[in-house]
Coordinates of C-alpha atoms and ligand atoms in Angstrom, one line a residue:
M1 CA 162.1 21.4 116.5
I2 CA 158.5 20.1 116.4
I3 CA 157.1 22.8 118.6
P4 CA 158.5 25.8 116.6
S5 CA 157.3 24.3 113.3
L6 CA 153.8 23.7 114.7
L7 CA 153.8 27.3 115.9
T8 CA 154.7 28.3 112.3
V9 CA 151.8 26.3 111.0
V10 CA 149.4 27.9 113.5
L11 CA 150.6 31.4 112.8
A12 CA 150.4 30.8 109.0
S13 CA 146.8 29.6 109.3
L14 CA 145.9 32.6 111.4
V15 CA 147.4 34.9 108.8
G16 CA 145.5 32.9 106.1
T17 CA 142.3 33.4 108.1
S18 CA 142.6 37.1 108.4
F19 CA 143.5 37.3 104.7
A20 CA 140.5 35.3 103.7
Q21 CA 138.2 37.5 105.9
G22 CA 138.7 40.4 103.6
S23 CA 141.8 42.4 104.4
T24 CA 142.9 42.2 100.8
P25 CA 142.7 45.8 99.4
I26 CA 139.9 46.2 96.9
V27 CA 140.9 47.8 93.6
Y28 CA 138.5 50.6 93.0
D29 CA 138.9 50.5 89.2
S30 CA 136.2 51.1 86.5
I31 CA 135.1 47.4 86.8
H32 CA 134.4 47.8 90.5
N33 CA 132.8 51.2 90.1
A34 CA 132.1 52.7 86.7
T35 CA 132.0 56.1 88.2
V36 CA 132.6 57.7 91.6
I37 CA 130.1 57.2 94.4
V38 CA 129.8 60.9 95.0
G39 CA 126.3 62.2 94.2
T40 CA 122.7 61.5 94.9
W41 CA 121.3 58.0 94.2
S42 CA 117.7 56.8 94.3
S43 CA 115.9 53.6 93.9
G44 CA 112.8 52.6 91.7
S45 CA 110.6 55.5 90.7
K46 CA 113.1 57.9 92.4
A47 CA 110.3 59.5 94.5
V48 CA 112.5 59.3 97.6
Q49 CA 115.5 61.6 97.5
T50 CA 117.8 63.0 100.1
G51 CA 118.1 66.8 100.5
S52 CA 115.6 69.5 101.4
G53 CA 112.4 68.0 100.2
F54 CA 112.4 64.9 102.4
A55 CA 113.0 65.7 106.1
A56 CA 113.1 68.6 108.5
P57 CA 115.5 67.5 111.3
A58 CA 115.0 70.7 113.3
N59 CA 111.3 69.8 114.0
M60 CA 111.6 66.1 113.2
T61 CA 109.0 66.0 110.4
F62 CA 108.9 64.4 107.0
N63 CA 107.3 65.2 103.7
Y64 CA 105.9 61.9 102.7
P65 CA 107.0 60.9 99.1
K66 CA 104.4 59.5 96.7
T67 CA 106.0 56.1 96.6
T68 CA 108.4 54.1 98.8
G69 CA 112.1 53.8 98.1
I70 CA 115.6 54.6 99.3
S71 CA 118.1 57.3 98.5
Y72 CA 121.8 57.7 99.5
S73 CA 124.0 60.7 98.9
F74 CA 127.7 60.9 99.3
S75 CA 129.8 64.1 99.2
A76 CA 133.4 64.3 98.1
D77 CA 134.4 65.5 101.5
G78 CA 133.2 62.4 103.4
F79 CA 129.6 63.0 104.3
Y80 CA 126.6 60.8 103.6
E81 CA 122.8 61.3 103.9
I82 CA 120.1 58.6 103.7
A83 CA 116.4 58.9 103.1
R84 CA 114.3 55.7 103.4
Y85 CA 110.6 55.1 103.2
R86 CA 109.1 51.6 103.2
F87 CA 106.2 49.5 104.3
N88 CA 106.5 46.2 106.2
S89 CA 103.9 43.6 106.1
N90 CA 103.6 41.0 108.7
G91 CA 102.6 37.5 107.5
S92 CA 100.8 36.6 110.7
E93 CA 98.9 39.9 110.7
P94 CA 98.4 40.7 107.0
T95 CA 96.3 43.8 107.8
C96 CA 99.0 45.3 110.0
I97 CA 101.1 47.1 107.4
T98 CA 103.7 49.2 109.2
G99 CA 105.1 52.3 107.5
V100 CA 108.7 53.4 108.3
I101 CA 110.2 56.6 107.1
G102 CA 113.7 57.6 108.2
W103 CA 116.4 60.2 107.7
V104 CA 120.0 60.2 108.9
H105 CA 123.4 61.8 107.9
G106 CA 127.0 61.7 109.0
T107 CA 130.4 60.8 107.8
Y108 CA 131.4 57.8 105.7
T109 CA 134.6 55.9 104.9
L110 CA 135.3 53.7 101.9
N111 CA 137.4 51.1 103.6
T112 CA 140.3 49.4 101.8
N113 CA 138.5 46.0 102.0
G114 CA 135.7 47.3 99.9
S115 CA 133.2 47.9 102.7
I116 CA 131.6 51.3 103.7
S117 CA 131.3 52.5 107.3
M118 CA 128.8 55.2 108.2
V119 CA 128.9 57.1 111.5
P120 CA 125.8 59.3 112.2
L121 CA 125.9 62.9 113.5
G122 CA 123.2 62.3 116.1
D123 CA 120.2 64.1 114.6
G124 CA 118.8 61.1 112.6
F125 CA 115.2 60.2 113.2
Q126 CA 112.4 58.0 112.0
Q127 CA 108.6 57.8 112.1
I128 CA 106.8 54.5 112.6
Q129 CA 103.2 54.1 111.7
D130 CA 101.8 50.8 112.9
P131 CA 97.9 50.7 112.8
C132 CA 97.9 47.7 115.0
A133 CA 100.2 48.9 117.8
A134 CA 99.0 50.6 121.0
N135 CA 101.2 53.6 120.0
S136 CA 100.3 53.7 116.4
N137 CA 102.3 56.7 115.3
F138 CA 105.5 57.9 116.8
V139 CA 108.8 59.6 116.0
E140 CA 112.1 58.4 117.5
S141 CA 115.8 59.2 117.3
Y142 CA 117.8 57.0 114.9
N143 CA 121.5 57.1 115.4
L144 CA 122.9 53.7 114.3
T145 CA 126.3 53.3 112.9
E146 CA 125.9 51.4 109.6
Y147 CA 128.2 49.0 107.9
Y148 CA 127.9 47.8 104.3
Q149 CA 130.0 44.8 103.2
S150 CA 130.5 45.9 99.7
W151 CA 129.4 48.2 96.8
R152 CA 129.7 48.3 93.0
I153 CA 128.6 50.8 90.4
F154 CA 127.6 49.5 86.9
Q155 CA 126.5 51.4 83.8
D156 CA 123.0 50.4 82.8
P157 CA 122.5 50.8 79.1
T158 CA 119.2 52.6 79.5
Q159 CA 119.1 54.0 83.1
G160 CA 122.7 55.1 83.5
F161 CA 124.9 54.6 86.5
K162 CA 123.5 52.0 89.0
L163 CA 124.8 51.6 92.6
H164 CA 124.6 48.3 94.3
M165 CA 125.2 48.1 98.0
F166 CA 125.3 45.0 100.2
Q167 CA 124.4 45.3 103.9
F168 CA 126.4 43.9 106.9
D169 CA 124.8 40.5 106.4
G170 CA 125.4 40.4 102.6
S171 CA 121.7 41.2 101.7
P172 CA 121.4 43.6 98.8
L173 CA 119.8 47.0 99.0
A174 CA 117.4 48.0 96.1
P175 CA 119.6 49.2 93.2
Q176 CA 119.9 53.0 93.0
F177 CA 120.4 55.2 90.0
L178 CA 122.4 58.4 89.9
V179 CA 120.0 61.3 90.0
S180 CA 122.6 64.0 90.5
A181 CA 126.4 63.9 90.3
T182 CA 126.3 66.8 92.8
P183 CA 125.0 65.4 96.1
N184 CA 121.7 67.0 97.3
M185 CA 122.1 67.1 101.0
L186 CA 121.0 69.1 104.0
P187 CA 123.8 71.0 105.8
T188 CA 126.4 68.5 107.1
E189 CA 126.2 69.3 110.8
N190 CA 124.0 68.2 113.7
L191 CA 120.8 70.0 112.7
L192 CA 119.0 69.3 116.0
T193 CA 121.7 70.9 118.2
A194 CA 122.0 73.7 115.6
A195 CA 118.3 74.4 115.9
S196 CA 117.9 74.2 119.7
S197 CA 119.7 72.9 122.8
S198 CA 119.9 69.3 123.9
S199 CA 116.4 68.8 125.2
V200 CA 114.0 68.1 122.4
S201 CA 110.7 67.1 123.8
R202 CA 109.9 70.2 126.0
R203 CA 110.8 73.1 123.7
S204 CA 108.0 75.4 122.9
E205 CA 109.7 78.7 123.4
P206 CA 112.2 80.1 120.9
E207 CA 115.7 79.2 121.8
P208 CA 118.7 81.4 121.5
V209 CA 120.9 80.1 118.8
T210 CA 124.1 79.0 120.4
T211 CA 126.0 78.1 117.3
S212 CA 126.8 80.8 114.7
N213 CA 126.3 78.5 111.8
A214 CA 122.7 77.4 112.5
P215 CA 121.0 77.2 109.1
E216 CA 118.4 79.9 108.6
A217 CA 116.2 77.7 106.4
L218 CA 115.5 75.3 109.3
G219 CA 113.2 76.4 112.1
R220 CA 114.7 76.7 115.6
H221 CA 111.6 75.7 117.5
W222 CA 110.4 72.4 118.5
T223 CA 106.7 72.7 117.9
K224 CA 104.7 70.3 120.1
S225 CA 101.8 70.1 117.8
A226 CA 104.1 69.2 114.9
I227 CA 103.4 65.6 115.1
S228 CA 100.1 64.0 116.0
A229 CA 99.2 62.9 119.5
G230 CA 101.7 60.5 120.7
V231 CA 105.1 61.9 120.0
L232 CA 107.7 59.8 121.5
V233 CA 111.3 60.8 121.3
L234 CA 113.5 57.9 122.3
V235 CA 117.2 57.7 122.1
S236 CA 116.9 54.1 121.2
A237 CA 118.2 52.0 118.4
T238 CA 115.9 49.1 118.8
V239 CA 114.0 49.5 115.6
S240 CA 116.3 49.0 112.7
L241 CA 115.4 50.4 109.4
L242 CA 116.6 47.7 107.2
Ligands
NAG1 C1 136.7 45.8 106.5 O1 137.3 46.9 107.0 C2 136.5 47.6 108.1 C3 137.2 48.9 108.4 O2 138.6 48.7 108.6 C4 136.4 46.6 109.3 O3 135.6 47.2 110.3 C5 135.7 45.4 108.8 O4 135.7 44.4 109.9 C6 136.5 44.7 107.6 N1 135.7 43.6 107.1 C7 136.2 42.4 107.1 C8 135.3 41.3 106.5 O5 137.4 42.1 107.4
NAG2 C1 135.9 54.3 91.8 O1 135.9 54.7 93.2 C2 137.2 55.2 93.6 C3 137.1 55.4 95.1 O2 136.2 56.5 95.4 C4 137.6 56.4 92.8 O3 138.9 56.8 93.3 C5 137.6 56.0 91.4 O4 137.9 57.2 90.6 C6 136.3 55.5 90.9 N1 136.4 55.0 89.6 C7 135.8 55.6 88.5 C8 136.0 55.0 87.2 O5 135.3 56.7 88.6
NAG3 C1 103.8 40.0 113.5 O1 102.7 40.1 114.3 C2 102.7 39.2 115.4 C3 101.4 39.3 116.1 O2 101.0 40.7 116.4 C4 103.9 39.7 116.3 O3 104.0 38.8 117.4 C5 105.2 39.6 115.5 O4 106.3 40.1 116.3 C6 105.1 40.4 114.3 N1 106.3 40.2 113.4 C7 107.0 41.2 112.9 C8 108.1 40.9 112.1 O5 106.7 42.4 113.1
NAG4 C1 125.4 59.0 117.5 O1 126.3 57.9 117.2 C2 127.6 58.3 117.1 C3 128.4 57.1 116.7 O2 128.2 56.0 117.5 C4 128.1 58.8 118.5 O3 129.4 59.3 118.4 C5 127.2 60.0 118.9 O4 127.6 60.4 120.2 C6 125.8 59.6 118.9 N1 124.9 60.8 119.1 C7 123.8 60.7 119.9 C8 123.1 62.0 120.1 O5 123.4 59.7 120.4
NAG5 C1 109.2 71.9 110.0 O1 110.2 72.6 109.4 C2 110.1 72.7 108.0 C3 111.4 73.3 107.5 O2 111.7 74.5 108.2 C4 108.9 73.5 107.7 O3 108.8 73.6 106.3 C5 107.7 72.8 108.2 O4 106.5 73.6 108.0 C6 107.8 72.6 109.7 N1 106.7 71.7 110.2 C7 106.1 71.9 111.3 C8 104.9 71.0 111.5 O5 106.4 72.8 112.1

């Protein structure tokens, strides 16, 4: 009789643990989110925004915004897009301020435990400018799955709807304000494969378009001179954006 009851206690505590770890469904009511997450959100001065003005994935270039910030867009049919631009300073090397600009899109899920999962489409990229590094300016692929612990939307009396998102480790992102209830996003498909075939770094000749839905607005050619000297395309996820 002792063993079964011990088992019961162990099982009960296991259930309790998984319950405590956040399997309780979140109620997405107006207290949790004063409006839907669908739309385009932008932090601070709102100079950084997703959509056509920020990045050109087909040739892996950026239009640098005037100021740093972040922008997230969510569509009603499950796609997200992120634009980020920031500077990192290094305490031990105060003059070595690194600039990081990045773009990525893919599909997102609002999980029942209140978290958000984002799975990229494979054409995300970022540019690192580090004046103190041997390779001071390079572009690399960015294809990390992202996980956000939680999110909330409040209504700010002066600035309107305000989105708060918390990263995998609980640290907050800069609050973002709703700039458009209709999301401003690039076409929700892999724009690199839509623009050319798999090899990115050697393309200088026009490529036949293999998919019928390649967007016209985005160039099909990889232009070698596009980015200054040391262009490095790495399928690597070692440099995290946040
Ligand atoms: C929340 O749900 C997601 C998706 O099901 C899962 O990956 C994550 O581990 C859950 N988080 C917690 C804290 O249980
Ligand atoms: C909060 O978000 C949920 C999940 O997307 C949505 O169904 C609900 O309508 C939102 N609440 C309001 C007040 O818009
Ligand atoms: C800061 O600079 C030092 C010296 O160059 C380097 O070892 C360290 O990794 C840098 N830290 C960060 C966070 O980049
Ligand atoms: C990007 O990441 C997703 C999710 O992990 C994966 O399915 C996909 O194959 C990756 N694409 C590339 C080009 O690495
Ligand atoms: C990259 O593509 C964009 C969008 O088509 C275009 O406006 C821009 O001029 C291109 N940049 C380079 C350096 O080819």
